Coordinates of C-alpha atoms in Angstrom, one line a residue:
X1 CA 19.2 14.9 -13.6
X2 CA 22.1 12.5 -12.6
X3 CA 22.3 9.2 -15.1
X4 CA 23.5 7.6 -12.0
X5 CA 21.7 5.0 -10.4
X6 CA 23.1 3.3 -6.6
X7 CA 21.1 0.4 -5.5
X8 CA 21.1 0.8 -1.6
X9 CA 22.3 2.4 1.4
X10 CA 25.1 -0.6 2.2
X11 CA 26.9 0.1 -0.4
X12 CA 28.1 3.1 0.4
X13 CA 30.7 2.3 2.9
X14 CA 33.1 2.2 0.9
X15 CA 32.4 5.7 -0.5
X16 CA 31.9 6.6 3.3
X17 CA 35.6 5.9 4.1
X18 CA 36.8 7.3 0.7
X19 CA 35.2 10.7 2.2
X20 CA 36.4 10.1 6.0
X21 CA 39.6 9.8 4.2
X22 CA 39.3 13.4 2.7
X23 CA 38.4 14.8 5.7
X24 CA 41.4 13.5 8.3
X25 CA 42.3 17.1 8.1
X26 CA 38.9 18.3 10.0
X27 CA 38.6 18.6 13.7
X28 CA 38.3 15.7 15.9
X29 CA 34.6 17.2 16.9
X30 CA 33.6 17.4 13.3
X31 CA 34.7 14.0 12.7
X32 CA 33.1 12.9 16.1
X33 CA 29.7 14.6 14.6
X34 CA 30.0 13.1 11.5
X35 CA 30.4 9.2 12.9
X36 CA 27.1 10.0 15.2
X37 CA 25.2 10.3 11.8
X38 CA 26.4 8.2 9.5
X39 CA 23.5 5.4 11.3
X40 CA 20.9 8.2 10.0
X41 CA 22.8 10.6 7.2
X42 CA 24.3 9.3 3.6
X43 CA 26.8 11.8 2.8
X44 CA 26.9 10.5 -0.6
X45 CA 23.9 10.6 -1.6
X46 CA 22.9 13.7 0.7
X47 CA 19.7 12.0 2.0
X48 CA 18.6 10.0 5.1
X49 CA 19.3 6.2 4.8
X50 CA 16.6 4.2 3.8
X51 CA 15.3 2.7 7.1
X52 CA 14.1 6.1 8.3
X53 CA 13.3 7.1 4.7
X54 CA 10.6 4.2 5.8
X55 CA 9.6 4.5 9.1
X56 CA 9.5 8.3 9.3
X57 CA 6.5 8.6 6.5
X58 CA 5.1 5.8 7.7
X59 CA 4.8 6.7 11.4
X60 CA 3.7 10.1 10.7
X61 CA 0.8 8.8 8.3
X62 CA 0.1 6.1 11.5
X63 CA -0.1 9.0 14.2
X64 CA -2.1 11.6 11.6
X65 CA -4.8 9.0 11.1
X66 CA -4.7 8.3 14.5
X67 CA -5.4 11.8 15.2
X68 CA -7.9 12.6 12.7
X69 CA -10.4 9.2 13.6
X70 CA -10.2 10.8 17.7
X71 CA -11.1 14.2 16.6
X72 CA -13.7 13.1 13.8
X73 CA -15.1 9.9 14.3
X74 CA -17.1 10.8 17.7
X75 CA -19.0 14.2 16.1
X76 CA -19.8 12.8 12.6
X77 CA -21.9 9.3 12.0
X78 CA -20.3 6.5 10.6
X79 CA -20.4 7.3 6.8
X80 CA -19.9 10.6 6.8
X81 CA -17.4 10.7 9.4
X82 CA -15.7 7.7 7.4
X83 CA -15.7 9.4 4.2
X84 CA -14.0 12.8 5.9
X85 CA -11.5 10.3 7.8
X86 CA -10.4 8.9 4.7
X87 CA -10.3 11.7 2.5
X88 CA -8.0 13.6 4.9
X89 CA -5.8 10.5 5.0
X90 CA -5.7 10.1 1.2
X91 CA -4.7 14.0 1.6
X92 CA -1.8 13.3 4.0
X93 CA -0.6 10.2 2.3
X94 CA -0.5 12.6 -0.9
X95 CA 1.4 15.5 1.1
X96 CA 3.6 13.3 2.4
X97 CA 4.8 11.9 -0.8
X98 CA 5.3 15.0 -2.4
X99 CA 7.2 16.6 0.6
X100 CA 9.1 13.2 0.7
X101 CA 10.3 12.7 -2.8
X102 CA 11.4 16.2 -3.1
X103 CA 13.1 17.2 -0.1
X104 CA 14.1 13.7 1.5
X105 CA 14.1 11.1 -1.1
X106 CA 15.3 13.2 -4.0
X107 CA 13.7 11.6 -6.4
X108 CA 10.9 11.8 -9.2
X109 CA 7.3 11.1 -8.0
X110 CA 7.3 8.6 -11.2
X111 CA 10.2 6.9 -10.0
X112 CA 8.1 5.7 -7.5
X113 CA 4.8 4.1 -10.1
X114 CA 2.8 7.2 -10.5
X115 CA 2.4 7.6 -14.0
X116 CA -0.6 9.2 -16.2
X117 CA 0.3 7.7 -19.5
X118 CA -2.8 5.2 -21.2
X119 CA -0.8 2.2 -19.6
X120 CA -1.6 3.3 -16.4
X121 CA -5.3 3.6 -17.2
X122 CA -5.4 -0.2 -18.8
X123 CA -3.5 -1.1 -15.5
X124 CA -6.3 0.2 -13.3
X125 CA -9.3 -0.8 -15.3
X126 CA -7.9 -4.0 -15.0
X127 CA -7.5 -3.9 -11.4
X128 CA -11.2 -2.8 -11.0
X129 CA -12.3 -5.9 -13.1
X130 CA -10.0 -8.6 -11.2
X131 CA -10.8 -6.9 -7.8
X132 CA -14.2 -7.1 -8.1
X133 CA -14.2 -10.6 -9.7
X134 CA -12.8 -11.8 -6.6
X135 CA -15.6 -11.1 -4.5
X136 CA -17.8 -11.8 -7.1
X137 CA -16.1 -15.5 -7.1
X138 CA -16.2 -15.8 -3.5
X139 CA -20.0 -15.0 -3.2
X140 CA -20.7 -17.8 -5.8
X141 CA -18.6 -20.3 -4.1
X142 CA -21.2 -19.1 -1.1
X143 CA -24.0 -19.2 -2.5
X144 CA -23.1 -22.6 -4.3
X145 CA -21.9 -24.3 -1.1
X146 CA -25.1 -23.3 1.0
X147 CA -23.2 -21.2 2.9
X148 CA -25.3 -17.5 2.6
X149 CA -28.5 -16.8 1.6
X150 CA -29.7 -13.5 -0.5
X151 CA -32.5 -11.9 2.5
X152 CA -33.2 -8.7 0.2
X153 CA -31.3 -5.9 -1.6
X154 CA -30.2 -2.4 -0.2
X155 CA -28.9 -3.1 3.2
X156 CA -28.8 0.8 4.9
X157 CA -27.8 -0.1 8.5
X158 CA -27.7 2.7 10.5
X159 CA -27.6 5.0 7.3
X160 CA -30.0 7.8 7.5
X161 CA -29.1 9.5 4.2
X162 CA -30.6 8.2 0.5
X163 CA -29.0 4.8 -0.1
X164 CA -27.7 6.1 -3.5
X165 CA -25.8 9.2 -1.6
X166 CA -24.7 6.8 0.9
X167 CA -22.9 4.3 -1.8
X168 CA -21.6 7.2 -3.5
X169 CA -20.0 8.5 -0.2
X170 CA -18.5 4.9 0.7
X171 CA -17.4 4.6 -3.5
X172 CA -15.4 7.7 -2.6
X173 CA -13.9 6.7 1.0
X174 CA -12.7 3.2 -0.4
X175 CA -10.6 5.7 -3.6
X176 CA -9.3 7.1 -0.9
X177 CA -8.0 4.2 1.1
X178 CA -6.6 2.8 -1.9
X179 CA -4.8 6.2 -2.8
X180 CA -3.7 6.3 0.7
X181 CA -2.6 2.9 1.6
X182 CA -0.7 2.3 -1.9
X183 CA 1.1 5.4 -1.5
X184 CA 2.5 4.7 1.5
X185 CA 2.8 0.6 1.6
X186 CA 4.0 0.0 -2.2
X187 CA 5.1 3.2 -4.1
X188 CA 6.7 4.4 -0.5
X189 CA 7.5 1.7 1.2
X190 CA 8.9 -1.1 -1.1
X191 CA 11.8 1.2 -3.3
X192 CA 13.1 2.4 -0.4
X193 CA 13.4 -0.6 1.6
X194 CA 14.6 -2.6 -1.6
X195 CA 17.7 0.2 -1.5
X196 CA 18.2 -0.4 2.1
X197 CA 18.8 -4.4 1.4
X198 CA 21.6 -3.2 -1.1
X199 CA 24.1 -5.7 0.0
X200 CA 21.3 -8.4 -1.9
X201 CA 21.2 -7.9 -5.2
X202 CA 18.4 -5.9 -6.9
X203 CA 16.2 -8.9 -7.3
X204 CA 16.4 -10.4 -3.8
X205 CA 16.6 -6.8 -2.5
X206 CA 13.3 -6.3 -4.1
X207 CA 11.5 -9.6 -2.9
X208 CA 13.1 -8.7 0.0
X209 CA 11.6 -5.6 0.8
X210 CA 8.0 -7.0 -1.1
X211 CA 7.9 -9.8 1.7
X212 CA 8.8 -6.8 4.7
X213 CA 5.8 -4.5 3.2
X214 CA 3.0 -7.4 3.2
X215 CA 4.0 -8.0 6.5
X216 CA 3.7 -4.5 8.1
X217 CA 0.4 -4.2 5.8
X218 CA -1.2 -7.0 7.6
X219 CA 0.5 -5.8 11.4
X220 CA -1.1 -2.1 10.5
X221 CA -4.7 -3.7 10.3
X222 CA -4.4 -4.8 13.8
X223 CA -7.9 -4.2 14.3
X224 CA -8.5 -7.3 11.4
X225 CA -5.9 -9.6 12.7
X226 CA -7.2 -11.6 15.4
X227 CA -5.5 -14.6 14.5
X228 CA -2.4 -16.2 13.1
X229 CA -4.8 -17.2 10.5
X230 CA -5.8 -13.6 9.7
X231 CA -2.1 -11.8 10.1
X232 CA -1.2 -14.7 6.8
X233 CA -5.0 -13.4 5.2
X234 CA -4.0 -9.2 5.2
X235 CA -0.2 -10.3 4.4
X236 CA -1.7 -12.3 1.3
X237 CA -3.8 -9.4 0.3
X238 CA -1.2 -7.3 0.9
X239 CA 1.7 -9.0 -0.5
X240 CA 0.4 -11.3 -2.6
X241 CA -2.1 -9.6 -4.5
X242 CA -1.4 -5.8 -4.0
X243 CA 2.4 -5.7 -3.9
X244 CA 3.0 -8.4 -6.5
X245 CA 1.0 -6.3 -9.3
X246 CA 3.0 -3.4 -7.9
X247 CA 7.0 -5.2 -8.6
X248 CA 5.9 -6.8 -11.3
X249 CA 4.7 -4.1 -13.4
X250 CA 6.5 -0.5 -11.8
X251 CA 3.0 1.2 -12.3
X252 CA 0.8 1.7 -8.5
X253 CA -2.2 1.5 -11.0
X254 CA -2.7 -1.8 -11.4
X255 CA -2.6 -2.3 -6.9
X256 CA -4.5 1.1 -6.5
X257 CA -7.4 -0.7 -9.1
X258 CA -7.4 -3.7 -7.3
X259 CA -7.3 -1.8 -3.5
X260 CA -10.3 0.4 -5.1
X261 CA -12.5 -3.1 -6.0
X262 CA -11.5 -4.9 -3.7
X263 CA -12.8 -2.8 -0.7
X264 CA -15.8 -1.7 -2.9
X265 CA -16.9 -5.0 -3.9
X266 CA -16.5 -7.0 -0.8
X267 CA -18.5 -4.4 1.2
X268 CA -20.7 -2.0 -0.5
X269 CA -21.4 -4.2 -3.4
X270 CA -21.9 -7.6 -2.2
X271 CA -21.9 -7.0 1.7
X272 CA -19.3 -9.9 2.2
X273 CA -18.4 -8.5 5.5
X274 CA -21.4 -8.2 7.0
X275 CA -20.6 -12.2 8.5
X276 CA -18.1 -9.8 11.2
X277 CA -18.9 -7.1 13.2
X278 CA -20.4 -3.4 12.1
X279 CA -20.6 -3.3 8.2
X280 CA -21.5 -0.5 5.7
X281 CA -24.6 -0.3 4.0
X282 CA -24.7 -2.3 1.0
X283 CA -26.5 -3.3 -2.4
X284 CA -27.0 -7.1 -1.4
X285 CA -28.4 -8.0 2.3
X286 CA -26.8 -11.8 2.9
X287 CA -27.3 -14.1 5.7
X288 CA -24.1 -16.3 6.2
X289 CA -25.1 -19.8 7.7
X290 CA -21.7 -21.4 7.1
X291 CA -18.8 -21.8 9.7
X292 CA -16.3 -18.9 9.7
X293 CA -13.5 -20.9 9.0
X294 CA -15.2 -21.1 5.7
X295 CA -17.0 -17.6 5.0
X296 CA -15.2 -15.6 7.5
X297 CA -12.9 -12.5 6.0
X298 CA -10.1 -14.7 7.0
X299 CA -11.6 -17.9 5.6
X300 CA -10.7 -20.1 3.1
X301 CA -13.1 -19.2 0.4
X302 CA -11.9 -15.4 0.3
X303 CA -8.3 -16.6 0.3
X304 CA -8.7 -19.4 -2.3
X305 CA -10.3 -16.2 -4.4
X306 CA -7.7 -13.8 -3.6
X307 CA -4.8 -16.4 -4.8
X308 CA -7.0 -16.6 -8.2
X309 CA -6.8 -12.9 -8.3
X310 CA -2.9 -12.9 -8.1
X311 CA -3.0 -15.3 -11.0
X312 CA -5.1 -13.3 -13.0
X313 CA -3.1 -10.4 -12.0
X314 CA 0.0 -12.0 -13.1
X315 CA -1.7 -13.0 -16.2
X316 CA -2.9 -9.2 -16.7
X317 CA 1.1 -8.7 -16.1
X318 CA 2.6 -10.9 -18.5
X319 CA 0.1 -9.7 -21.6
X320 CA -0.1 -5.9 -20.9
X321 CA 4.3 -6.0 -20.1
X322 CA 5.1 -8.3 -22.8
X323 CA 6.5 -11.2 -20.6
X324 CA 6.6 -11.3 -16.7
X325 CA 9.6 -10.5 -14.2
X326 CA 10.4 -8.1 -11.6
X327 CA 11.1 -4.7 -11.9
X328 CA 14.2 -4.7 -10.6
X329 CA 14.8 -0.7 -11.1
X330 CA 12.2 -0.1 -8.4
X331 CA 15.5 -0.9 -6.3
X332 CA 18.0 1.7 -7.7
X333 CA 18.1 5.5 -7.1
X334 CA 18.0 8.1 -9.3
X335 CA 18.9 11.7 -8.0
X336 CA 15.9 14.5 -9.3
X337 CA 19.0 16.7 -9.0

């Protein structure tokens, strides 16, 4: 493996010449074929430059989860046929990192967070205890304020299976969503398009590219964004909570335990969602009586309690890591080769 590490696509242009240089001697067609895909082709490196090395994985996850909900989600009901969805989705996600990093990207699968090391474990245990103390937060601010009511426990909806099966299936399809959505938005997503910012340096390149991710997070949960309102909600989640624990630690453990408990928690747990449209089955049953600028998803309870989960993220950080800053190698390149 190469010790060298280059920290974006933009600085290759010099290197770019050096080579057009060596090859004056070619034929004006080769040269001609060579200008038309320097936009898409590093010679240097030998890889595709890091705006496609984003958009390409991420279009093909968007059109293969497009595909699998029209082919599964009219035969199947909605927990089963959400908990296939998903799987296949964590399975493509999975694929496509693997194909990615060693054909494309050409680079280690740890290179981008995925580690197996005890670190990683504490990391996601965490993120299971602050992503469910969120919700658990928001419901007693809630309950506190007047604002929902407790009607009764296990809340089936249109569930036809045993509740417990049921709650195991939905446990399973929100691992999944995590696995699948921080693959592709943080471990994905953010080195690459912290390389393609190269002409910043590795710090801004990295904020850079944090600030670009939490924003296409919250534009690819369209069906959620109604409102200016919610677009800032899903880029908080997604920024502030999800890809901050991701730059400030390397490790996709600590965002994939938070993903995990926070989908878990705010709907089969506590049934937080049940205050817009369809919901899952769920332990608790609530009533919501107060305005949804206050209880909605959106609201300002849930995002007051999301900013406290970025501080105790950031706490988590700074005592697990031994001191809290960005992990500014997320935005260099190592060759596998």
């Amino acid at each position: 493996m190469s010790n060298e590490s280059s920290p974006a696509d933009a600085t290759d242009d010099t290197a770019r010449s050096a080579l057009d240089s060596a090859d004056r001697g070619d034929s004006p067609v080769r040269r001609a074929g060579q200008a038309l895909l320097a936009p898409f082709y590093n010679r240097r490196q030998g890889r595709i430059r890091a705006f496609w090395r984003v958009l390409v994985p991420l279009l093909a996850f968007l059109a293969g989860s497009q595909i699998l909900a029209a082919v599964i989600a009219p035969r199947f009901g909605m927990t089963a046929g959400s908990l296939l969805i998903y799987s296949l989705r964590a399975a493509l996600a999975v694929g496509l990192l693997i194909v990615w990093a060693r054909y494309v990207d050409r680079r280690t699968v740890s290179a981008y967070g995925i580690h197996f090391a005890s670190d990683s474990l504490q990391h996601l245990l965490a993120g299971l205890v602050i992503g469910i103390g969120i919700h658990a937060l928001a419901l007693a601010v809630f309950l506190a304020g007047g604002w929902v009511t407790v009607t009764g426990f296990v809340h089936v909806g249109a569930a036809t299976r045993p509740f417990t099966l049921v709650v195991l299936g939905w446990t399973v399809a929100w691992v999944c969503v995590a696995i699948s959505e921080e693959l592709l938005f943080r471990g994905l997503f953010i080195p690459n398009a912290a390389e393609g910012l190269g002409r910043l340096s590795n710090r801004a390149a990295l904020i850079g590219a944090w600030a670009v991710s939490s924003a296409v997070f919250a534009v690819v949960h369209f069906s959620q964004v109604t409102s200016p309102v919610a677009f800032l909600f899903w880029s908080l989640i997604g920024g502030g909570l999800l890809g901050t624990a991701y730059v400030v630690t390397g490790d996709l453990a600590l965002p994939l335990g938070l993903h995990i408990a926070y989908n878990l928690a705010g709907n089969t747990l506590f049934g937080l969602t049940m205050v817009e449209s369809e919901r899952v089955p769920s332990v608790l049953d609530l009533t919501f009586t107060g305005p949804n600028a206050v209880v909605g998803i959106p609201g300002a309870v849930n995002a007051a309690t999301v900013v406290v989960g970025m501080a105790a993220t950031l706490a988590w950080a700074r005592y697990r890591c031994g001191g809290l800053g960005l992990r500014t190698d997320l935005a260099t390149w190592e060759s596998r080769d």
